[in-house]
Coordinates of C-alpha atoms and ligand atoms in Angstrom, one line a residue:
M20 CA -23.0 22.2 13.4
E21 CA -23.2 18.5 12.7
P22 CA -19.6 17.5 11.5
R23 CA -20.7 15.8 8.3
K24 CA -22.7 18.9 7.3
F25 CA -19.8 21.1 8.1
F26 CA -17.5 18.9 6.0
S27 CA -19.8 19.1 3.0
L28 CA -20.1 22.8 3.4
L29 CA -16.3 23.1 3.3
L30 CA -16.2 20.9 0.3
G31 CA -18.7 23.2 -1.3
V32 CA -16.6 26.3 -0.6
T33 CA -13.6 24.5 -1.8
L34 CA -15.3 23.7 -5.1
A35 CA -16.3 27.2 -5.6
L36 CA -12.7 28.3 -5.1
T37 CA -11.2 25.7 -7.3
P38 CA -10.2 27.6 -10.5
I39 CA -10.3 24.8 -13.1
N40 CA -13.2 22.5 -13.8
G41 CA -11.3 19.4 -14.8
A42 CA -12.1 18.0 -18.1
Y43 CA -9.5 15.5 -19.0
D44 CA -9.1 14.8 -22.6
K45 CA -8.0 11.2 -22.6
E46 CA -10.9 8.8 -22.8
R47 CA -9.0 6.1 -21.1
D48 CA -8.3 8.3 -18.1
A49 CA -11.8 9.7 -17.8
L50 CA -13.5 9.7 -14.4
L51 CA -16.2 7.0 -14.1
K52 CA -19.0 8.0 -11.8
G53 CA -20.9 5.3 -9.9
T54 CA -20.4 3.1 -6.9
F55 CA -18.9 -0.3 -6.1
P56 CA -21.2 -3.2 -5.4
Q57 CA -22.9 -2.9 -2.0
D58 CA -20.8 -5.5 -0.2
F59 CA -17.5 -4.2 -1.5
I60 CA -14.7 -4.5 1.1
W61 CA -12.5 -1.5 1.9
S62 CA -9.5 -2.3 3.9
S63 CA -6.0 -1.2 4.7
A64 CA -2.9 -3.4 5.3
T65 CA 0.3 -3.8 7.3
A66 CA 2.8 -6.6 7.9
A67 CA 4.2 -7.9 11.2
Y68 CA 7.9 -7.0 10.7
Q69 CA 7.1 -3.6 9.2
I70 CA 5.0 -2.4 12.2
E71 CA 5.2 -4.5 15.3
G72 CA 8.6 -3.9 16.7
A73 CA 9.1 -5.9 20.0
W74 CA 11.5 -8.0 18.0
N75 CA 12.7 -10.0 21.0
V76 CA 10.1 -9.6 23.7
S77 CA 9.1 -12.7 25.7
D78 CA 10.1 -15.8 23.7
K79 CA 9.9 -14.5 20.2
G80 CA 12.5 -16.0 18.0
P81 CA 14.5 -14.0 15.4
S82 CA 13.3 -13.9 11.8
V83 CA 15.5 -13.7 8.8
W84 CA 14.6 -10.0 8.6
D85 CA 15.9 -9.4 12.2
T86 CA 19.1 -11.0 11.0
L87 CA 19.4 -8.9 7.9
A88 CA 18.6 -5.7 9.6
H89 CA 21.0 -6.4 12.5
Q90 CA 23.8 -6.9 10.0
G91 CA 23.3 -3.3 9.0
R92 CA 22.1 -4.0 5.5
V93 CA 19.1 -1.7 5.5
Y94 CA 19.4 2.0 4.4
N95 CA 20.6 4.1 7.2
Q96 CA 21.1 0.9 9.2
D97 CA 17.4 1.0 10.1
T98 CA 15.8 -2.0 11.8
G99 CA 12.3 -3.2 12.7
D100 CA 13.3 -3.5 16.3
V101 CA 10.7 -0.9 17.3
A102 CA 9.1 0.0 14.0
C103 CA 5.7 1.6 14.7
D104 CA 5.6 -0.3 18.0
S105 CA 2.2 -1.7 17.1
Y106 CA 2.9 -4.6 19.4
H107 CA 2.1 -2.1 22.2
K108 CA 0.1 0.4 20.3
Y109 CA -2.4 -1.8 18.4
P110 CA -5.4 -0.3 20.1
E111 CA -4.4 3.1 18.6
D112 CA -4.1 1.4 15.1
V113 CA -7.6 0.0 15.5
A114 CA -8.9 3.4 16.5
L115 CA -7.4 4.9 13.4
M116 CA -9.2 2.4 11.2
K117 CA -12.4 3.0 13.1
Q118 CA -12.0 6.7 12.5
M119 CA -11.7 6.1 8.8
G120 CA -14.8 3.9 8.7
L121 CA -12.8 0.8 7.7
K122 CA -14.5 -2.5 8.3
Y123 CA -11.6 -4.8 7.4
Y124 CA -7.9 -4.9 8.3
R125 CA -5.2 -7.0 6.7
F126 CA -2.2 -7.8 8.9
S127 CA 0.2 -10.6 9.2
I128 CA 1.2 -13.0 11.9
S129 CA 4.9 -13.4 12.7
W130 CA 5.7 -17.1 12.5
P131 CA 8.7 -16.8 15.0
R132 CA 6.5 -14.8 17.4
I133 CA 4.2 -17.9 17.6
F134 CA 6.8 -20.7 17.2
P135 CA 10.2 -19.2 18.1
T136 CA 12.2 -21.8 16.1
G137 CA 9.4 -22.2 13.5
E138 CA 8.7 -25.7 14.9
Q139 CA 5.8 -26.4 17.2
Q140 CA 7.7 -29.3 18.9
D141 CA 10.3 -26.8 20.2
G142 CA 7.7 -24.8 22.0
V143 CA 5.0 -22.2 21.6
N144 CA 5.4 -18.6 22.6
Q145 CA 2.2 -18.0 24.6
D146 CA 2.8 -14.3 24.7
G147 CA 2.7 -14.2 20.9
V148 CA -0.6 -16.1 20.9
R149 CA -1.9 -13.6 23.5
Y150 CA -0.9 -10.7 21.4
Y151 CA -2.7 -11.8 18.3
N152 CA -5.8 -12.8 20.3
A153 CA -5.8 -9.3 21.8
L154 CA -5.4 -7.6 18.4
I155 CA -8.1 -9.8 16.8
N156 CA -10.5 -9.1 19.7
E157 CA -9.9 -5.4 19.6
L158 CA -10.7 -5.5 15.9
I159 CA -13.9 -7.5 16.3
A160 CA -15.0 -5.3 19.2
N161 CA -14.7 -2.3 16.8
D162 CA -16.6 -4.1 14.0
I163 CA -13.5 -4.6 11.9
Q164 CA -13.0 -8.0 10.2
P165 CA -9.4 -9.4 10.3
M166 CA -7.8 -10.7 7.1
V167 CA -4.7 -12.5 8.2
T168 CA -1.5 -13.2 6.2
L169 CA 0.4 -16.2 7.5
F170 CA 3.7 -15.4 5.9
H171 CA 4.8 -11.8 5.1
W172 CA 8.5 -12.7 4.6
D173 CA 9.6 -13.0 8.2
L174 CA 10.7 -16.7 8.2
P175 CA 12.1 -18.0 11.5
Q176 CA 15.8 -17.8 11.3
V177 CA 16.2 -21.2 12.8
L178 CA 14.3 -22.8 9.8
Q179 CA 16.7 -21.1 7.4
D180 CA 19.6 -22.4 9.4
R181 CA 18.3 -25.9 9.9
Y182 CA 16.7 -26.7 6.6
G183 CA 17.7 -24.0 4.1
G184 CA 14.2 -22.4 4.5
F185 CA 12.3 -22.6 1.2
L186 CA 15.2 -24.3 -0.5
N187 CA 14.7 -27.4 1.5
N188 CA 14.8 -30.5 -0.7
H189 CA 12.6 -28.9 -3.3
T190 CA 12.2 -31.9 -5.5
T191 CA 11.2 -34.6 -3.1
N192 CA 7.9 -35.4 -1.5
T193 CA 9.3 -35.4 2.0
T194 CA 10.2 -31.7 2.2
V195 CA 10.2 -30.6 5.8
I196 CA 9.3 -27.0 5.1
H197 CA 5.9 -27.9 3.7
D198 CA 5.0 -29.8 6.9
L199 CA 6.3 -27.1 9.1
F200 CA 4.3 -24.4 7.3
G201 CA 1.3 -26.7 7.5
D202 CA 1.8 -27.1 11.3
Y203 CA 2.1 -23.3 11.7
A204 CA -1.1 -22.7 9.6
R205 CA -3.0 -25.4 11.5
F206 CA -2.0 -23.8 14.8
C207 CA -3.3 -20.4 13.6
Y208 CA -6.6 -21.8 12.3
Q209 CA -7.0 -23.6 15.6
N210 CA -6.3 -20.6 17.8
F211 CA -7.7 -17.7 15.7
G212 CA -10.0 -19.3 13.1
D213 CA -13.1 -18.9 15.3
R214 CA -12.8 -15.1 14.6
V215 CA -10.6 -14.9 11.4
K216 CA -12.5 -15.7 8.2
Y217 CA -10.0 -14.6 5.6
W218 CA -6.6 -16.3 5.4
I219 CA -3.8 -15.4 3.0
T220 CA -1.1 -18.1 3.1
F221 CA 1.8 -16.2 1.5
N222 CA 2.3 -12.6 0.6
E223 CA 4.0 -12.1 -2.7
P224 CA 6.0 -15.3 -3.2
W225 CA 7.6 -13.6 -6.2
I226 CA 9.5 -11.3 -3.9
T227 CA 10.6 -14.1 -1.5
S228 CA 11.7 -16.3 -4.4
W229 CA 13.5 -13.7 -6.5
L230 CA 14.8 -11.3 -3.9
G231 CA 15.2 -13.7 -1.0
Y232 CA 16.6 -16.8 -2.8
G233 CA 17.6 -15.6 -6.3
V234 CA 19.2 -12.2 -6.0
G235 CA 19.6 -12.4 -2.3
N236 CA 19.4 -8.7 -1.4
F237 CA 16.3 -9.5 0.7
A238 CA 16.3 -11.9 3.6
P239 CA 17.4 -14.7 3.9
Q240 CA 20.1 -13.4 1.5
H241 CA 20.6 -16.5 -0.6
N242 CA 22.3 -15.5 -3.8
E243 CA 21.7 -18.1 -6.5
P244 CA 20.1 -16.2 -9.4
A245 CA 20.0 -19.0 -11.8
E246 CA 18.0 -21.5 -9.8
G247 CA 17.4 -20.3 -6.2
Q248 CA 14.2 -18.5 -7.1
Y249 CA 12.7 -21.5 -8.9
K250 CA 13.4 -23.9 -6.1
A251 CA 12.0 -21.5 -3.4
A252 CA 8.9 -20.8 -5.5
H253 CA 8.3 -24.6 -6.0
N254 CA 8.4 -25.1 -2.2
I255 CA 6.2 -22.1 -1.5
I256 CA 3.5 -23.3 -3.9
L257 CA 3.5 -26.7 -2.3
S258 CA 3.5 -25.2 1.2
H259 CA 0.5 -23.0 0.2
A260 CA -1.3 -26.1 -1.1
K261 CA -0.6 -27.9 2.1
A262 CA -2.0 -25.1 4.3
Y263 CA -5.1 -24.8 2.0
H264 CA -5.9 -28.5 2.4
I265 CA -5.4 -28.5 6.1
Y266 CA -8.1 -25.8 6.3
D267 CA -10.3 -27.6 3.9
D268 CA -10.0 -30.9 5.6
E269 CA -10.0 -29.9 9.3
F270 CA -11.5 -26.4 9.7
R271 CA -13.7 -25.3 6.8
A272 CA -16.9 -27.1 8.0
A273 CA -16.7 -25.6 11.5
Q274 CA -15.2 -22.2 10.7
G275 CA -16.6 -21.4 7.3
G276 CA -13.7 -19.1 6.2
Q277 CA -11.8 -18.6 3.0
V278 CA -8.2 -19.3 2.1
G279 CA -6.2 -17.7 -0.7
I280 CA -2.7 -16.4 -1.6
T281 CA -1.6 -12.9 -2.4
L282 CA 0.4 -12.5 -5.6
N283 CA 2.1 -9.4 -6.8
C284 CA 2.3 -8.4 -10.4
D285 CA 3.3 -5.3 -12.3
W286 CA 1.3 -4.9 -15.5
G287 CA 3.4 -5.3 -18.6
T288 CA 2.4 -3.2 -21.5
P289 CA 4.1 -3.7 -24.9
K290 CA 6.3 -0.8 -26.0
T291 CA 5.3 -1.4 -29.7
P292 CA 2.7 -3.8 -31.2
A293 CA 5.6 -6.1 -32.0
D294 CA 6.3 -6.5 -28.3
A295 CA 2.8 -7.9 -27.5
D296 CA 4.0 -11.5 -27.0
A297 CA 6.9 -10.3 -24.9
A298 CA 4.5 -8.4 -22.7
L299 CA 2.4 -11.5 -22.2
R300 CA 5.5 -13.6 -21.4
Y301 CA 6.4 -10.9 -18.8
V302 CA 3.1 -11.3 -17.0
Q303 CA 3.2 -15.1 -17.3
F304 CA 6.6 -15.3 -15.7
F305 CA 5.6 -12.9 -13.0
L306 CA 2.0 -13.7 -12.1
G307 CA 1.5 -17.0 -14.0
W308 CA 4.4 -18.6 -12.2
F309 CA 2.2 -18.9 -9.1
A310 CA -1.3 -18.2 -10.4
H311 CA -1.2 -20.8 -13.2
P312 CA -0.6 -23.8 -10.9
I313 CA -2.9 -22.5 -8.1
Y314 CA -5.8 -21.1 -10.1
K315 CA -5.6 -23.0 -13.3
N316 CA -4.2 -26.5 -13.6
G317 CA -1.5 -27.3 -11.0
D318 CA 1.4 -26.6 -13.3
Y319 CA 3.6 -23.8 -14.5
P320 CA 2.5 -21.8 -17.6
E321 CA 3.3 -23.4 -20.9
V322 CA 5.4 -20.4 -22.0
M323 CA 7.5 -20.6 -18.9
K324 CA 8.1 -24.4 -19.4
T325 CA 9.1 -24.1 -23.0
T326 CA 11.2 -21.0 -22.6
M327 CA 13.1 -22.6 -19.7
A328 CA 13.5 -25.9 -21.6
R329 CA 15.0 -24.0 -24.5
K330 CA 17.3 -22.1 -22.1
A331 CA 18.5 -25.4 -20.6
Q332 CA 19.6 -26.6 -24.0
E333 CA 21.3 -23.3 -24.7
E334 CA 23.0 -23.4 -21.4
G335 CA 24.1 -27.1 -21.9
R336 CA 22.1 -28.3 -18.9
T337 CA 20.4 -31.7 -18.8
T338 CA 17.4 -30.4 -16.9
S339 CA 15.5 -27.2 -16.8
R340 CA 16.1 -24.7 -14.1
L341 CA 12.4 -24.7 -13.6
P342 CA 11.5 -27.8 -11.5
E343 CA 8.6 -30.1 -12.3
F344 CA 5.6 -31.0 -10.2
T345 CA 4.7 -34.7 -9.9
P346 CA 1.2 -35.7 -11.1
E347 CA 0.0 -36.0 -7.5
Q348 CA 1.4 -32.6 -6.6
K349 CA -0.4 -31.0 -9.6
L350 CA -3.6 -32.4 -8.4
S351 CA -3.1 -31.2 -4.9
I352 CA -2.1 -27.7 -6.0
S353 CA -4.8 -27.0 -8.6
G354 CA -7.8 -25.1 -7.2
T355 CA -6.3 -24.1 -3.9
G356 CA -7.6 -20.6 -3.8
D357 CA -11.0 -19.5 -2.6
F358 CA -10.2 -16.0 -3.8
F359 CA -7.4 -14.4 -5.8
G360 CA -5.3 -11.9 -3.7
L361 CA -3.6 -9.3 -5.8
N362 CA -1.0 -6.7 -4.8
H363 CA -0.4 -4.2 -7.6
Y364 CA 1.5 -0.9 -7.6
T365 CA 2.9 -0.2 -11.0
T366 CA 3.3 -0.9 -14.8
V367 CA 6.4 -1.4 -17.0
E368 CA 6.8 -1.1 -20.7
V369 CA 8.0 -4.4 -22.2
T370 CA 10.2 -5.0 -25.2
D371 CA 11.1 -8.3 -26.8
A372 CA 14.6 -9.4 -26.1
C373 CA 14.4 -12.9 -27.4
C374 CA 16.8 -14.8 -27.6
T375 CA 20.0 -13.3 -26.4
P376 CA 22.4 -15.6 -24.6
I377 CA 22.0 -15.5 -20.8
E378 CA 25.2 -14.9 -19.0
N379 CA 23.8 -13.5 -15.7
P380 CA 20.2 -14.6 -15.4
N381 CA 17.9 -12.1 -13.9
Y382 CA 14.2 -11.4 -13.9
D383 CA 14.2 -9.9 -17.4
T384 CA 16.7 -12.2 -19.0
D385 CA 14.8 -15.3 -18.0
K386 CA 11.7 -13.9 -19.6
D387 CA 13.6 -12.8 -22.7
V388 CA 12.3 -9.2 -22.3
G389 CA 13.6 -5.7 -21.7
T390 CA 11.7 -3.4 -19.4
G391 CA 11.4 0.4 -19.1
H392 CA 9.0 3.2 -18.4
A393 CA 7.3 5.8 -20.7
P394 CA 8.8 9.2 -20.2
D395 CA 5.5 10.8 -19.1
W396 CA 4.8 8.3 -16.3
P397 CA 5.2 10.1 -12.9
R398 CA 7.3 8.4 -10.3
A399 CA 6.7 8.0 -6.6
A400 CA 9.5 8.0 -4.0
S401 CA 10.3 4.3 -4.6
S402 CA 12.5 3.9 -7.6
W403 CA 10.3 1.2 -9.1
L404 CA 7.0 2.8 -8.5
Y405 CA 5.6 4.6 -11.6
V406 CA 2.1 5.9 -11.5
V407 CA 0.1 4.3 -14.3
P408 CA -3.5 3.9 -13.1
W409 CA -4.9 2.1 -16.1
G410 CA -2.5 -0.7 -15.6
I411 CA -4.5 -2.1 -12.8
R412 CA -7.6 -2.3 -15.0
N413 CA -5.7 -4.3 -17.6
L414 CA -4.3 -6.6 -15.0
L415 CA -7.7 -7.3 -13.4
G416 CA -9.1 -8.0 -16.9
F417 CA -6.2 -10.4 -17.6
I418 CA -6.9 -12.3 -14.4
K419 CA -10.6 -12.6 -15.1
E420 CA -9.9 -14.0 -18.6
E421 CA -6.9 -16.2 -17.7
Y422 CA -8.0 -17.8 -14.4
G423 CA -11.7 -18.4 -14.9
D424 CA -13.2 -15.3 -13.5
P425 CA -12.1 -15.7 -9.9
E426 CA -13.2 -13.4 -7.0
I427 CA -10.3 -10.9 -6.8
Y428 CA -9.3 -9.2 -3.6
V429 CA -6.9 -6.3 -4.2
T430 CA -4.8 -6.8 -1.0
E431 CA -2.4 -4.0 -1.6
N432 CA -2.1 -0.8 -3.7
G433 CA -0.5 2.5 -2.7
R434 CA 2.2 5.1 -3.3
S435 CA 5.3 6.2 -1.4
D436 CA 6.6 9.6 -0.4
H437 CA 10.1 10.5 0.7
D438 CA 10.8 11.0 4.4
Q439 CA 11.5 14.7 4.4
D440 CA 11.4 17.8 6.6
P441 CA 8.8 19.2 6.8
A442 CA 6.8 16.1 6.7
I443 CA 4.4 15.5 3.8
M444 CA 1.1 15.7 5.6
M445 CA -0.8 17.2 2.6
D446 CA 0.0 14.1 0.6
M447 CA -1.8 15.2 -2.6
E448 CA 0.1 12.8 -4.9
R449 CA -1.1 9.9 -2.7
I450 CA -4.7 11.2 -2.9
C451 CA -4.4 11.4 -6.6
Y452 CA -3.0 7.9 -6.7
Y453 CA -5.8 6.4 -4.7
M454 CA -8.4 8.4 -6.6
M455 CA -7.1 7.3 -10.0
Y456 CA -6.4 3.7 -9.1
T457 CA -9.6 3.0 -7.3
N458 CA -11.5 4.6 -10.2
E459 CA -9.8 2.1 -12.6
V460 CA -10.7 -0.7 -10.2
M461 CA -14.3 0.5 -10.4
K462 CA -14.1 0.5 -14.2
A463 CA -12.9 -3.1 -14.0
S464 CA -15.8 -4.0 -11.7
N465 CA -18.6 -2.1 -13.3
M466 CA -17.7 -1.9 -16.9
D467 CA -15.6 -5.1 -17.5
N468 CA -17.5 -7.3 -15.0
V469 CA -14.4 -8.4 -13.2
K470 CA -15.4 -9.8 -9.8
V471 CA -13.3 -7.4 -7.7
K472 CA -14.5 -7.9 -4.1
A473 CA -12.0 -5.8 -2.1
Y474 CA -9.6 -2.9 -2.3
T475 CA -6.9 -2.6 0.3
A476 CA -4.7 0.5 0.8
W477 CA -1.1 0.0 1.5
S478 CA -0.6 1.1 4.1
L479 CA -2.5 2.2 7.3
L480 CA 0.8 3.6 8.7
D481 CA 4.2 4.7 7.6
N482 CA 6.4 1.7 8.4
F483 CA 9.6 -0.2 7.9
E484 CA 9.9 -0.3 4.1
W485 CA 12.3 -3.2 3.8
L486 CA 15.7 -2.3 2.4
S487 CA 14.7 1.4 2.3
G488 CA 14.0 1.4 6.1
Y489 CA 12.1 4.5 7.1
S490 CA 13.2 6.6 4.1
E491 CA 10.0 5.8 2.1
R492 CA 6.6 6.4 3.5
F493 CA 3.5 4.6 2.3
G494 CA 1.1 5.5 5.1
L495 CA -2.3 7.0 5.3
H496 CA -1.0 8.1 8.7
Y497 CA 2.3 9.6 9.5
V498 CA 4.5 8.0 12.1
D499 CA 7.3 10.0 13.8
F500 CA 10.1 7.4 14.0
N501 CA 12.2 9.8 16.2
D502 CA 9.5 10.0 18.8
P503 CA 9.8 7.2 21.3
T504 CA 6.1 7.1 21.6
R505 CA 5.7 6.7 17.8
T506 CA 2.7 9.1 17.7
R507 CA 0.5 8.6 14.6
Y508 CA -0.9 11.6 12.7
P509 CA -3.5 11.5 10.0
K510 CA -2.4 12.7 6.6
A511 CA -4.8 14.3 4.1
S512 CA -5.0 11.0 2.3
S513 CA -6.7 9.4 5.3
V514 CA -9.4 12.0 5.1
F515 CA -9.8 11.4 1.4
F516 CA -9.9 7.6 1.9
K517 CA -12.5 8.0 4.6
Q518 CA -14.8 9.9 2.2
L519 CA -14.1 7.3 -0.5
V520 CA -15.2 4.5 1.8
R521 CA -18.2 6.4 3.0
N522 CA -19.3 7.0 -0.6
N523 CA -18.4 3.5 -1.7
G524 CA -16.9 5.0 -4.9
Y525 CA -17.8 8.1 -6.9
P526 CA -21.6 8.4 -6.8
E527 CA -23.1 10.8 -9.4
G528 CA -24.1 14.1 -7.9
S529 CA -22.4 13.7 -4.5
E530 CA -20.3 16.5 -3.0
F531 CA -17.4 14.0 -2.8
T532 CA -17.6 13.3 -6.6
K533 CA -17.8 17.0 -7.4
Y534 CA -14.6 17.4 -5.4
V535 CA -13.0 14.5 -7.2
E536 CA -14.0 15.9 -10.6
N537 CA -12.2 19.1 -9.8
M538 CA -9.1 17.3 -8.7
W539 CA -9.1 14.9 -11.6
Y540 CA -7.5 17.5 -14.0
F541 CA -4.6 18.1 -11.6
C542 CA -4.1 14.5 -10.8
H543 CA -3.6 13.7 -14.4
N544 CA -1.4 16.6 -15.0
T545 CA 1.5 16.1 -12.7
T546 CA 4.7 16.7 -14.4
E547 CA 7.8 14.5 -14.1
A548 CA 9.6 17.3 -12.3
E549 CA 6.9 17.6 -9.7
V550 CA 6.9 14.0 -8.8
N551 CA 10.2 12.6 -9.9
G552 CA 12.4 15.5 -9.1
Y553 CA 12.1 15.3 -5.3
T554 CA 13.9 18.4 -4.1
G555 CA 12.5 18.7 -0.6
G556 CA 10.2 21.4 -1.7
A557 CA 6.5 21.3 -2.2
S558 CA 5.5 20.4 -5.7
Q559 CA 3.2 22.7 -7.7
I560 CA 0.4 20.2 -7.4
S561 CA 0.8 20.0 -3.7
S562 CA 0.8 23.7 -3.2
L563 CA -2.2 24.2 -5.4
F564 CA -4.1 21.5 -3.6
S565 CA -3.0 22.7 -0.2
L566 CA -4.4 26.1 -1.0
F567 CA -7.7 25.0 -2.4
L568 CA -8.4 21.6 -1.0
A569 CA -6.2 20.2 1.6
I570 CA -6.3 22.9 4.2
P571 CA -10.1 23.0 4.4
M572 CA -10.1 19.2 4.4
M573 CA -7.7 19.0 7.3
I574 CA -9.6 21.6 9.3
A575 CA -12.8 19.6 8.7
Y576 CA -10.9 16.5 9.7
S577 CA -9.7 17.9 13.0
L578 CA -13.3 19.0 13.8
I579 CA -14.7 15.7 13.0
A580 CA -12.0 13.8 14.9
Ligands
BGC22 C1 4.8 -5.6 0.1 C2 4.9 -4.6 1.3 C3 5.7 -3.4 0.9 C4 5.0 -2.7 -0.3 C5 5.7 -1.5 -0.8 C6 4.7 -5.0 -1.2 O1 5.6 -5.6 -2.1 O2 3.9 -6.6 0.4 O3 5.4 -5.3 2.4 O4 5.9 -2.5 1.9 O5 4.9 -3.7 -1.4 O6 7.0 -1.8 -1.3

């Protein structure tokens, strides 16, 4: 029998067996049927340090993450030395995407794999150039478009040592780091831009700024929580603008691609109506910090400037901890995004905490807010990741209104599981997450007219989850990190995602949508114990789904594959 027919037959049987026809009572969480626009981009993402391994092959220089991991600072002393070994196994990764019907892939280039010291004048690692050419060619040969991130946190260690990395002279016009990032970007456009049409300058500068240079638990481990994050962010914004203009001036006409930045933001929902301003402040300090200068007017959001000015007074400082852009800088920053890259995972409940004196500034104190989570929000394996699907629709609507209706590319969204034995292959909570979140994205697109052009699943593979090492798994594919060959195995979610891509959403009347309708009830009825209280056992939701849905899906998958 033709595999697709067989699959749909199995879904039919599954539906007949499924005991509850899911009517969910909350209007907000109802399933929207329909499809995404025809040219909608479905993609999956990874990042160099998280998957490549080969940390010191040929002339690759160390990155700040190599340093941190080698100091034993990651959970279980894990490192990215081998990771998923994608440096050697990239053809397998591409085959997995092909199998899922994906036509786009977001990955990052490791700066120190191209320039070992971060500076072109010190030498180029030709083997690194060869590797990315080979990966890009493999993608194109399989009809998969590359979307390339230039900086996903793995700064060359030498640049940190020589110049302080993104702390380098942040208030002058002669900052070395901008030029060095510009040189690196130019080199990538020159060498790969004939085939790469989507460039993302920075991934989540909020993380690099706050965790890398403010709190310092992430690389490069600079602890200066009053000011480090603001200095680093200032430099990152200027470096982004530099890379954008280099593309615009030197490459756009010939290559015809697009350049943007990927910003992360948790949606902030007010705990009570009285917290509405605080919730807005939360989003402005988080997303607006970068989005306002780049997508609006070259400068930080007003509420950030006034709040930080008041704090300077309270703290007895003569200048604000938030630096200022010069008029020329503002002009060069404003409008430097051809698309708006968004990474979103979760939502927080915000309360107003104005204006308590700040002794130890942190993300919340600077915003004058408190944050928490509603008791009925299920949690993923990651301590920060609560599942609140409607948050993404609110955030997309906010971006549309606030930044002049840009084209938005969701460049990451996904959910973690624990690393456990037996492995979670029937990853039903991840299926639920993708189902509910993509449906909310479709509501934003089709009901709210937000120009969402892309949805990217994080991640194609289980990988090195930063400080959590290999203890949290985000992949559509399972990777056995104890197996020297790093074999990849499809999880149930990859089958689901493949169907989602094939259907381009939730078309009325399709077998897939019927299947989703039946799952909808379960997906919205996970209890906290099931998802939060990880005990190593299968949750109720998983066992029900395994019985009625996942096993037939997996059988179908193996037959198709
Ligand atoms: C990052 C990824 C990370 C994911 C899950 C994002 O912040 O871009 O590198 O693995 O979230 O934590």
